[in-house]
Coordinates of C-alpha atoms in Angstrom, one line a residue:
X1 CA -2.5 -9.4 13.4
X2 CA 0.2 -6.4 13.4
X3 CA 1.9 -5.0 10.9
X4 CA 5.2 -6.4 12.0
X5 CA 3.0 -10.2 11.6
X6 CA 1.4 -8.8 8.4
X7 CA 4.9 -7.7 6.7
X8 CA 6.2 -11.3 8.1
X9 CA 3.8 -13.2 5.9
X10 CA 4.1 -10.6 2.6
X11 CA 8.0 -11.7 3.1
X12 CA 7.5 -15.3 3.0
X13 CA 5.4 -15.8 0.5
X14 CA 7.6 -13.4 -1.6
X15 CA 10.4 -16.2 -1.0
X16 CA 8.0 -19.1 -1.5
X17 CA 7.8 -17.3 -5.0
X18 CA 11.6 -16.6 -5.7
X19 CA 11.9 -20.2 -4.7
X20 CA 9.5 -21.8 -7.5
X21 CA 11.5 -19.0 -9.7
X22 CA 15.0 -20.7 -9.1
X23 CA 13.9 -24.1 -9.2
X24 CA 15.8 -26.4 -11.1
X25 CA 15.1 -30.7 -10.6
X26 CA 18.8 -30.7 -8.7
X27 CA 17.8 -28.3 -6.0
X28 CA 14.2 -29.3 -5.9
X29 CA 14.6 -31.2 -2.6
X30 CA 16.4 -28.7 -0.9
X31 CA 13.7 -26.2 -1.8
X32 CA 11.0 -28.8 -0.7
X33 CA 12.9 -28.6 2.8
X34 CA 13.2 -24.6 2.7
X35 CA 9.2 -24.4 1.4
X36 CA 8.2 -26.4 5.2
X37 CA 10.0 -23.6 6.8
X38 CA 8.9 -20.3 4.9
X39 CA 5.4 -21.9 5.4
X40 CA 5.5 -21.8 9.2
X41 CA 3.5 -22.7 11.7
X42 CA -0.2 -22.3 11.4
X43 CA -1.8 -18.6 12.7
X44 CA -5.1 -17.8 14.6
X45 CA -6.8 -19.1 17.3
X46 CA -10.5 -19.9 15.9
X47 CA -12.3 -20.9 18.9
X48 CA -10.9 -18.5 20.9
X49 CA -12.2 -16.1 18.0
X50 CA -15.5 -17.7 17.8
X51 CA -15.6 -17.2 22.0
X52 CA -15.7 -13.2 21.0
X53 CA -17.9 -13.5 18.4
X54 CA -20.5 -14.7 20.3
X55 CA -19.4 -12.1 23.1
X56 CA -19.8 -9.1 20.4
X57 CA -23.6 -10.8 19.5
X58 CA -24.2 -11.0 23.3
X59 CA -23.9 -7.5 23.9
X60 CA -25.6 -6.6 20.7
X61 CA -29.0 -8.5 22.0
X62 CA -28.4 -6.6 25.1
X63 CA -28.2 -3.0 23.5
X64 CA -31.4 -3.8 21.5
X65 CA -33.0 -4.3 24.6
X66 CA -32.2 -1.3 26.0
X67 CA -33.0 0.6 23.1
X68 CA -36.5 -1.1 23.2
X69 CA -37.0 0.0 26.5
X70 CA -35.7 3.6 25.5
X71 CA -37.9 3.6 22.7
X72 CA -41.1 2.5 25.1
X73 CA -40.4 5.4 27.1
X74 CA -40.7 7.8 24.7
X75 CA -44.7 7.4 24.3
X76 CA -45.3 9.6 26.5
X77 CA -48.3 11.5 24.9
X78 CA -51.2 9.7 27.2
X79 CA -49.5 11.3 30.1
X80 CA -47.4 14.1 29.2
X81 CA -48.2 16.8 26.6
X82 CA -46.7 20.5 26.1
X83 CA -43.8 21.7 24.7
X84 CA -41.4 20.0 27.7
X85 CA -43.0 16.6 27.1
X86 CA -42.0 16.9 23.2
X87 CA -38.4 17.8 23.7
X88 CA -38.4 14.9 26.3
X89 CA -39.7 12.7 23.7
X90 CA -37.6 13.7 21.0
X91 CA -34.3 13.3 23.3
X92 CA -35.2 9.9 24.2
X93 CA -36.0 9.0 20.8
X94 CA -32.5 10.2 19.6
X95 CA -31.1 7.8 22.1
X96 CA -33.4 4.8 21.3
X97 CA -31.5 5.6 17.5
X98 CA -28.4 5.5 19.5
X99 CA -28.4 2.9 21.0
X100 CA -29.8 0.8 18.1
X101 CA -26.6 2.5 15.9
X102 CA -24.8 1.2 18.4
X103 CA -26.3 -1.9 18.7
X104 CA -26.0 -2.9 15.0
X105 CA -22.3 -2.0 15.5
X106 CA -21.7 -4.9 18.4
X107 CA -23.6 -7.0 16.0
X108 CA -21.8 -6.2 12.7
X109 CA -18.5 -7.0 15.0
X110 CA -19.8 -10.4 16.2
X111 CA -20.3 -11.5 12.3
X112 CA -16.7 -9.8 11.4
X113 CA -15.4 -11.8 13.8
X114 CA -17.0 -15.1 13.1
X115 CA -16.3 -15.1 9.7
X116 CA -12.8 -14.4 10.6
X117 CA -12.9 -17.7 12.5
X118 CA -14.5 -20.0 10.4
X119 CA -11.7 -18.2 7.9
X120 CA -8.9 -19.0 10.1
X121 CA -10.5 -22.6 10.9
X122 CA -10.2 -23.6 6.8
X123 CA -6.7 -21.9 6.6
X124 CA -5.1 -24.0 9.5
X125 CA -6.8 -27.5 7.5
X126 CA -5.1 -26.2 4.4
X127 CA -1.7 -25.2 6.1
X128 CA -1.9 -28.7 7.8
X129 CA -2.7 -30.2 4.4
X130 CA 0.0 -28.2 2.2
X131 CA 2.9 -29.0 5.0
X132 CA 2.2 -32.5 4.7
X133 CA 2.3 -32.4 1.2
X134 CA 5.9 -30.7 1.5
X135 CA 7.2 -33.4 3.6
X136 CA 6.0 -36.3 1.3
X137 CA 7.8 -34.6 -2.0
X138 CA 10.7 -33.9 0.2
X139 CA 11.0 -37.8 0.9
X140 CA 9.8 -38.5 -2.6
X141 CA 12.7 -36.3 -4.2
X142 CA 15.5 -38.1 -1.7
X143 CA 14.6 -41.6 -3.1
X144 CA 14.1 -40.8 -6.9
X145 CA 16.6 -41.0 -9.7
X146 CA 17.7 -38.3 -11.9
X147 CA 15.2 -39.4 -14.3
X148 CA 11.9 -38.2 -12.1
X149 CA 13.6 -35.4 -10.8
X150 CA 12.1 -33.6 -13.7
X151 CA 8.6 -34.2 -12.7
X152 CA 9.3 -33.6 -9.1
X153 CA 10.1 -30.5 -9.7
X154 CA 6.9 -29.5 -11.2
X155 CA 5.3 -30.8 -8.0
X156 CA 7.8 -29.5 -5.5
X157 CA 6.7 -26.2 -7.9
X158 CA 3.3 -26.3 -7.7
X159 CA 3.1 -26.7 -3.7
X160 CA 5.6 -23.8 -3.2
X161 CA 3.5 -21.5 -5.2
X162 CA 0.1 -22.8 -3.1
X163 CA 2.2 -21.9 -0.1
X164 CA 2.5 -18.3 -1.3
X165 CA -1.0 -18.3 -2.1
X166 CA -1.9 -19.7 1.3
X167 CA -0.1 -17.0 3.1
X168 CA -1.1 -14.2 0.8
X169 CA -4.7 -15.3 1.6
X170 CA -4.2 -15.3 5.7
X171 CA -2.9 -11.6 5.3
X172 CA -5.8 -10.5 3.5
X173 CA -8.1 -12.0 5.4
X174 CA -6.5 -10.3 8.5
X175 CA -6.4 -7.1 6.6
X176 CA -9.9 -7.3 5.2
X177 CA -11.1 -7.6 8.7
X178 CA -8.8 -4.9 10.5
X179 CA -10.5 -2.5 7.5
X180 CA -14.3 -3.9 8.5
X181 CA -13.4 -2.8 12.2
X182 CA -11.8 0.8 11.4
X183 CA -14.8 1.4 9.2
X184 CA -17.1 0.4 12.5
X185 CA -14.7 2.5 14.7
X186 CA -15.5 5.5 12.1
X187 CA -19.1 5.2 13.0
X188 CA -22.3 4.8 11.4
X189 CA -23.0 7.1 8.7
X190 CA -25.6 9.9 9.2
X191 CA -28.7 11.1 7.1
X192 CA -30.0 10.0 4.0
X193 CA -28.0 8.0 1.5
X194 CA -27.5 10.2 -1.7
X195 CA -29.1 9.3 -5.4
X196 CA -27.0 7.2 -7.6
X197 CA -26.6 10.2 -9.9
X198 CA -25.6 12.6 -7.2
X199 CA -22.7 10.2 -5.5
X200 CA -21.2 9.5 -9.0
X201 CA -20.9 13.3 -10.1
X202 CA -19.7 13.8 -6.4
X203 CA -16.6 11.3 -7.3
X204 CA -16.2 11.8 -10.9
X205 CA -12.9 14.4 -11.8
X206 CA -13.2 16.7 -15.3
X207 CA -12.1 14.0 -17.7
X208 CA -9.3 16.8 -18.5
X209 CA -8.1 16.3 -15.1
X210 CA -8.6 12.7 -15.7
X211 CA -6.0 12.5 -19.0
X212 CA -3.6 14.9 -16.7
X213 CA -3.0 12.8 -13.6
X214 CA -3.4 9.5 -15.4
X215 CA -0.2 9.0 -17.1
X216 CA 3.0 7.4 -16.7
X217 CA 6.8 7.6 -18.2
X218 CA 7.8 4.7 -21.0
X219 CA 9.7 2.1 -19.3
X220 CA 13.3 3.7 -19.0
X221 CA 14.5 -0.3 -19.9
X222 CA 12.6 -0.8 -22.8
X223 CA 10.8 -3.9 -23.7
X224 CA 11.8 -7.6 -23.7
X225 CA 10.2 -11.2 -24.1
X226 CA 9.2 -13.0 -21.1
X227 CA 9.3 -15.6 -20.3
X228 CA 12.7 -16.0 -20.5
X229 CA 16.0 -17.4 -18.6
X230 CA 15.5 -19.8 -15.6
X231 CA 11.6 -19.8 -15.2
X232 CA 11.5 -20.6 -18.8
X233 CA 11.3 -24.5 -19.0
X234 CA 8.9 -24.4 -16.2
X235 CA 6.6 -21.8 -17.8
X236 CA 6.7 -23.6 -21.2
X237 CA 5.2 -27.2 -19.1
X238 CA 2.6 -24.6 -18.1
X239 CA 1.2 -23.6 -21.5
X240 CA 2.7 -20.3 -20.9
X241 CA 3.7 -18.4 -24.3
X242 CA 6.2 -15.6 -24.9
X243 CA 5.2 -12.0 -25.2
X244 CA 6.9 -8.6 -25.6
X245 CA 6.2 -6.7 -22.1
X246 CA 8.5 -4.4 -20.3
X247 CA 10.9 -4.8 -18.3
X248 CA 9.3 -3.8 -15.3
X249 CA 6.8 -5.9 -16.1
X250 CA 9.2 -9.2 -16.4
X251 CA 10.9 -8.5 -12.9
X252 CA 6.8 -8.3 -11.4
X253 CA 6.3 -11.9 -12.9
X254 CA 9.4 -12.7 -11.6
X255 CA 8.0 -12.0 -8.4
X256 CA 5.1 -14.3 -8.4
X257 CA 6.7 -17.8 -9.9
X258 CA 5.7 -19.1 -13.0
X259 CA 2.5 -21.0 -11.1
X260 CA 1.5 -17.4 -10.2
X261 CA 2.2 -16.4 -13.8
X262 CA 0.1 -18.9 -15.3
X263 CA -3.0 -17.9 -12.9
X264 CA -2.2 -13.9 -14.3
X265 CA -2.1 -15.7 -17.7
X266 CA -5.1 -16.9 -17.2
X267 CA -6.7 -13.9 -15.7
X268 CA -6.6 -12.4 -18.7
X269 CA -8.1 -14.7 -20.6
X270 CA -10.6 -14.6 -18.5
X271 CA -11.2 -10.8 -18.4
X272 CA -11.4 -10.9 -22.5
X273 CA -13.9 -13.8 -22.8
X274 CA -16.2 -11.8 -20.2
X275 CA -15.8 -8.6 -21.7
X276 CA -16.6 -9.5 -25.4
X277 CA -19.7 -11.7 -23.7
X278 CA -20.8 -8.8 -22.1
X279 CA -20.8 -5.7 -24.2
X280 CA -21.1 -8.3 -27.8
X281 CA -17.6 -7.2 -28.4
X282 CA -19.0 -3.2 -28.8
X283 CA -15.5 -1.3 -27.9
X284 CA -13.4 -3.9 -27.4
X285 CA -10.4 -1.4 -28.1
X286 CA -11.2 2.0 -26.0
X287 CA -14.4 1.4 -25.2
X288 CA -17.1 -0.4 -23.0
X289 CA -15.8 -3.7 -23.0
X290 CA -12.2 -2.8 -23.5
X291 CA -13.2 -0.1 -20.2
X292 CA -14.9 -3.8 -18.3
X293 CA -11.8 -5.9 -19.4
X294 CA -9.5 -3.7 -17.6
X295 CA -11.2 -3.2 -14.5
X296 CA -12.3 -7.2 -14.6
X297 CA -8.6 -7.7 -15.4
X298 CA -7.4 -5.7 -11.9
X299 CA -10.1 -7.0 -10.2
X300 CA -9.3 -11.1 -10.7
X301 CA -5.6 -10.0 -10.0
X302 CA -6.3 -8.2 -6.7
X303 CA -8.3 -11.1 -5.3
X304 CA -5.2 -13.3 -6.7
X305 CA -2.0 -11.3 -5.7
X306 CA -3.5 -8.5 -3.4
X307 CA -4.0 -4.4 -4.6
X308 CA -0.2 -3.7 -4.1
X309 CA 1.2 -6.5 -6.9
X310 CA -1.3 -5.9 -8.6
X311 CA -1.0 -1.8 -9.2
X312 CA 2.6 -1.9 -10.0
X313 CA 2.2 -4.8 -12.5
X314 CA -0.8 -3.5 -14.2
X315 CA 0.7 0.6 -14.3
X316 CA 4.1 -1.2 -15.5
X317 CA 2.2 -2.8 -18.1
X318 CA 1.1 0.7 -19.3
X319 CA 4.8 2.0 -19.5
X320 CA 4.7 0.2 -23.4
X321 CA 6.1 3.0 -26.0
X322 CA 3.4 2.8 -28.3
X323 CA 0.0 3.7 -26.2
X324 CA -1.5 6.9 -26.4
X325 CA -2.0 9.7 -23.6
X326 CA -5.7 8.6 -24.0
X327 CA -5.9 5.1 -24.1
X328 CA -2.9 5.1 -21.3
X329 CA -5.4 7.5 -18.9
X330 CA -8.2 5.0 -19.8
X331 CA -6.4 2.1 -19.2
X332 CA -4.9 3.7 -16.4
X333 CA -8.7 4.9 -14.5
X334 CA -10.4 1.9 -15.1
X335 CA -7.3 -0.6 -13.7
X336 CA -8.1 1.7 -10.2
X337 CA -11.9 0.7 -10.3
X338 CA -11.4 -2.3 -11.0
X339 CA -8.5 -3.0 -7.6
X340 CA -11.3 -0.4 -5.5
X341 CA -14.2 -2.9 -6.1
X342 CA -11.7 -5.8 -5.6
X343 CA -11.1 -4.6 -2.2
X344 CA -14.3 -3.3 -1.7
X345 CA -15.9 -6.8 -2.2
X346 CA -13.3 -9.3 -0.7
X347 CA -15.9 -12.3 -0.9
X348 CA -16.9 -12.2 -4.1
X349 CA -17.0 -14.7 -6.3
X350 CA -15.3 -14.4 -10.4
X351 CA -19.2 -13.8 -11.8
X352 CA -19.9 -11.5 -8.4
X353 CA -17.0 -9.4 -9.4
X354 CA -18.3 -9.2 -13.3
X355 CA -21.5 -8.0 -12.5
X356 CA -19.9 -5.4 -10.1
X357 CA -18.0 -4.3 -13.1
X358 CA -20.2 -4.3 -15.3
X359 CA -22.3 -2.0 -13.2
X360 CA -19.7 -0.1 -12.9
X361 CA -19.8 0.3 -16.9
X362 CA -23.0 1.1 -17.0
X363 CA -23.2 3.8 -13.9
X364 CA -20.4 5.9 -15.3
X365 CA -17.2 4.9 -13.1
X366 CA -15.5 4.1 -15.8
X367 CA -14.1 6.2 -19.0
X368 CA -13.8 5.6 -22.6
X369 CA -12.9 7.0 -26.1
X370 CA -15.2 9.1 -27.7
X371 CA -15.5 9.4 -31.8
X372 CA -13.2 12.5 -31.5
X373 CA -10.5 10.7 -29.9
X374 CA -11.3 12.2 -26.6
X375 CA -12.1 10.5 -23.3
X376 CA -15.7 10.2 -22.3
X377 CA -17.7 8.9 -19.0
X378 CA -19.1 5.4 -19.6
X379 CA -22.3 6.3 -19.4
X380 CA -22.4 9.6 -21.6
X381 CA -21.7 7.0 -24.7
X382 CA -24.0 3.9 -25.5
X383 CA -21.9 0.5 -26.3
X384 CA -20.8 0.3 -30.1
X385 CA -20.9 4.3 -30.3
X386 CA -16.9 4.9 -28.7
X387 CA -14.2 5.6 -30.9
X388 CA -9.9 5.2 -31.1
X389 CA -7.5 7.3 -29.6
X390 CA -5.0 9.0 -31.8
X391 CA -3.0 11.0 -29.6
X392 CA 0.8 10.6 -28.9
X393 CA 1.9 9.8 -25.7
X394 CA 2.8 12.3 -23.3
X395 CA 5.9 12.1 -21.0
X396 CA 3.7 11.0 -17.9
X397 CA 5.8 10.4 -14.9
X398 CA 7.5 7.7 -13.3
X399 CA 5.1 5.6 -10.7
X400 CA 6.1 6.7 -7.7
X401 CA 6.7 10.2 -8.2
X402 CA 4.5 12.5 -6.0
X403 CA 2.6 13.7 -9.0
X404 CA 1.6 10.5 -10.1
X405 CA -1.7 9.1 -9.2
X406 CA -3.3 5.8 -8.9
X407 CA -5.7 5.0 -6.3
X408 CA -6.2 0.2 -8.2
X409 CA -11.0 -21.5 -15.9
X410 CA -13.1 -20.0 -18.4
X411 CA -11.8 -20.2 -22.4
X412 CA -11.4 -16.9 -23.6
X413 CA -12.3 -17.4 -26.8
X414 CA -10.1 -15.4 -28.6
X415 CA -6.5 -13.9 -28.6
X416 CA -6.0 -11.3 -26.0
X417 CA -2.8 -10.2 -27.7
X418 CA -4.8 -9.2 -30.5
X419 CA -7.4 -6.9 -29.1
X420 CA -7.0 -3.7 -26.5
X421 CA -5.3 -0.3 -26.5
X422 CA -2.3 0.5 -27.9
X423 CA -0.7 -1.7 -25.5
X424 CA -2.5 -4.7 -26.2
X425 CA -4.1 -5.1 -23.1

C-alpha cells in the first residue's frame, strides 16, 4: 500500500466519523448513501498474496539447503588440517550462518505475507458484509415514517462508525506489515542479546531528564463538558456521561463519533478494573497501578484508534490546570510505553496487552512517585510503598513544539473519575 493509498483510507474513515458526528434522524439516509461511498471498494488481492507467500517459503527451503550443504563442507578435519584448512573452515562456516540468516529472512517474509493475506481475506468478507448492511438501512430509512427515524439513526450510526473502524484496521494492517519488512530489510541483529538489566539501563533517561522533557502547556482554551452540542442525544442513548475535559480533548472525541467515544469510554474502564486487579489497588494515584492504568489505557486505544489519535488525545488530556509537573511527566512517560508496546505487539489480544504491561511495571519501564514527591523507576519502589506528587505545574510546552517529546467489555468496578493523578486519569 503507498502512502498516497494509506493517507486515502486515514481520510475516509475521518469522514465516516464526522458523519456519525452530524447525524441527525432527517439526514440519516442521505448519510447512509454517503457511508457506501466513503467505504469504497474492497482493497488487496489475497490469493495473489498467498501466491508470494508460498514463493518467499519456497526460496527459504532452498537457502536452508544450501546452507546445509555449506555447512557439510566445512568438516574438513579428516582431510585437511593446518592453519589454511582452519581459516577455510571458519570462512565457510560464516557463510553456512549466512546463509541460514538469510534463510530465516525469506522465511519470516513468507509468514508476513501470509498473514497479510488471510488478513486481507477477512477484511474483504467484512467490507462485503458492512456495504450490504449500508444499502439495506438506506432502503430501510426511504420507506420509514418520521416516528423510526429515531432508531434508524442509531443504526445508520453504528454502521458508519464500523466503517471507520474497518478502514482504520486495513491501514494498520498494511502498516504493521510494511514495518515487519523494513525491520527484515535492516538485517538480522548480530551477537549476543543483552541481559534484561543491561537493555533497560541502556534505555532508561535520568528521571531529571525525565520530569524535564515530559511536560506540556495547560490547554490555552480552558476546560469544558463533553459531551455536548450535536453528538449529545446520540452519546446519551450510548450510556455516555458528561465530564469536564479540555477543549482539545472535546475536538479529538469529536473526531472519532460518539460510537468511537463510547469504545474510549469504555477503554478506560477497562484499564481501571485491570489496574486495581493487578497491583490490589497499591498506587492507584502515582504509582504502580496508576503507572499500568496509563500505559493499559494507551495501549487499548492504539489498537482501537491507531498511535497518532491516540498521542494527541491522551497528551491533550494531560493539558488539565490542576496536574502536577510530576504526575503530568508520569502520566506523560507511561502513556508512550504503553502506545510502543501497542505497536510493538499488533496481535495481541486485551489480556496479551496486560500482561505486557504489567511486565513492563515490574522491569522498570515505567516511572512513579516516590514518598518525597519525586519520580522513581517502577522497579526501584515495591507496590503500596509510592507516594503523591505535590509539585506545581510547570509551563511545559505546547505539543508540537520542537522541544516537546513524546515518543506513545470488562466492568470496571469502580469510578474512574474518582481515582488517578491530578487530572483524574
Amino acid at each position: 500500500m503507498s502512502e498516497a493509498d494509506s493517507a486515502a483510507l486515514a481520510s475516509r474513515a475521518r469522514q465516516l466519523n464526522e458523519l456519525v458526528a452530524t447525524l441527525t434522524p432527517e439526514t440519516c439516509r442521505a448519510a447512509a448513501q454517503e457511508g457506501m461511498r466513503l467505504l469504497g471498494e474492497p482493497t488487496g488481492d489475497p490469493d495473489g498474496l498467498d501466491d508470494l507467500a508460498v514463493a518467499f517459503r519456497h526460496a527459504a527451503e532452498g537457502l536452508r539447503a544450501v546452507g546445509q550443504d555449506t555447512a557439510v563442507n566445512a568438516e574438513l578435519s579428516a582431510a585437511w588440517r593446518g592453519p589454511a584448512a582452519a581459516v577455510a573452515g571458519e570462512q565457510i562456516t560464516d557463510d553456512a550462518r549466512q546463509v541460514a540468516d538469510e534463510a530465516q529472512v525469506f522465511a519470516t517474509a513468507g509468514e508476513v505475507i501470509g498473514a497479510l493475506a488471510d488478513q486481507v481475506r477477512q477484511d474483504r468478507r467484512d467490507h462485503e458484509d458492512l456495504r450490504q448492511r449500508l444499502v439495506d438501512l438506506d432502503h430501510r430509512t426511504a420507506e420509514a415514517g418520521q416516528d423510526r427515524l429515531g432508531d434508524l439513526a442509531v443504526q445508520v450510526a453504528d454502521a458508519l462508525h464500523a466503517g471507520s473502524l474497518l478502514l482504520t484496521r486495513i491501514r494498520a494492517e498494511h502498516e504493521a506489515a510494511a514495518d515487519r519488512f523494513r525491520q527484515l530489510v535492516a538485517g538480522p541483529g548480530t551477537g549476543a542479546a543483552p541481559t534484561v538489566a543491561a537493555a533497560r539501563a541502556d534505555r532508561r533517561l535520568p528521571l531529571d531528564e525525565i520530569h524535564r522533557r515530559y511536560q506540556v502547556s495547560v490547554d490555552p482554551e480552558g476546560m469544558t463538558i463533553y459531551p455536548n452540542g450535536a453528538t449529545g442525544w446520540l452519546c446519551q442513548k450510548l450510556g455516555i456521561r458528561q465530564a469536564r475535559v479540555t477543549v482539545g480533548e472535546a475536538r479529538l472525541l469529536d473526531q472519532i463519533g460518539p460510537f468511537g467515544v463510547k469504545d474510549a469510554y469504555d477503554a478506560q474502564k477497562v484499564a481501571l478494573n485491570r489496574a486495581e486487579n493487578t497491583f490490589s489497588g497499591h498506587g492507584i494515584t502515582d504509582g504502580h497501578a496508576d503507572a499500568f492504568r496509563h500505559a493499559y489505557w494507551n495501549a487499548l486505544l492504539t489498537h482501537r484508534f491507531g498511535p497518532e489519535w491516540t498521542e494527541h488525545y491522551c497528551t491533550a488530556h494531560e493539558r488539565n490546570p490542576e496536574n502536577t509537573g510530576s504526575s503530568e511527566a508520569m502520566d506523560l512517560h507511561n502513556n508512550e510505553v504503553g502506545r510502543r508496546i501497542a505497536t510493538q505487539h499488533p496481535d495481541a489480544d486485551p489480556d496479551e496487552l496486560a500482561a505486557l504491561v504489567e511486565k513492563a511495571v515490574r522491569d522498570g519501564e515505567m516511572v512513579v512517585i516516590d514518598r518525597n514527591g519525586r519520580l522513581a523507576y517502577s522497579d526501584q519502589l515495591d507496590p503500596g510503598q509510592t507516594g503523591h506528587a505535590e509539585d506545581t505545574q510547570p509551563t511545559g510546552r505546547t505539543p508540537g513544539d520542537p522541544g516537546y517529546h513524546s515518543g506513545g467489555g470488562y466492568n470496571p468496578g469502580s469510578d474512574a473519575e474518582s481515582h488517578g493523578t491530578a487530572g483524574n486519569y
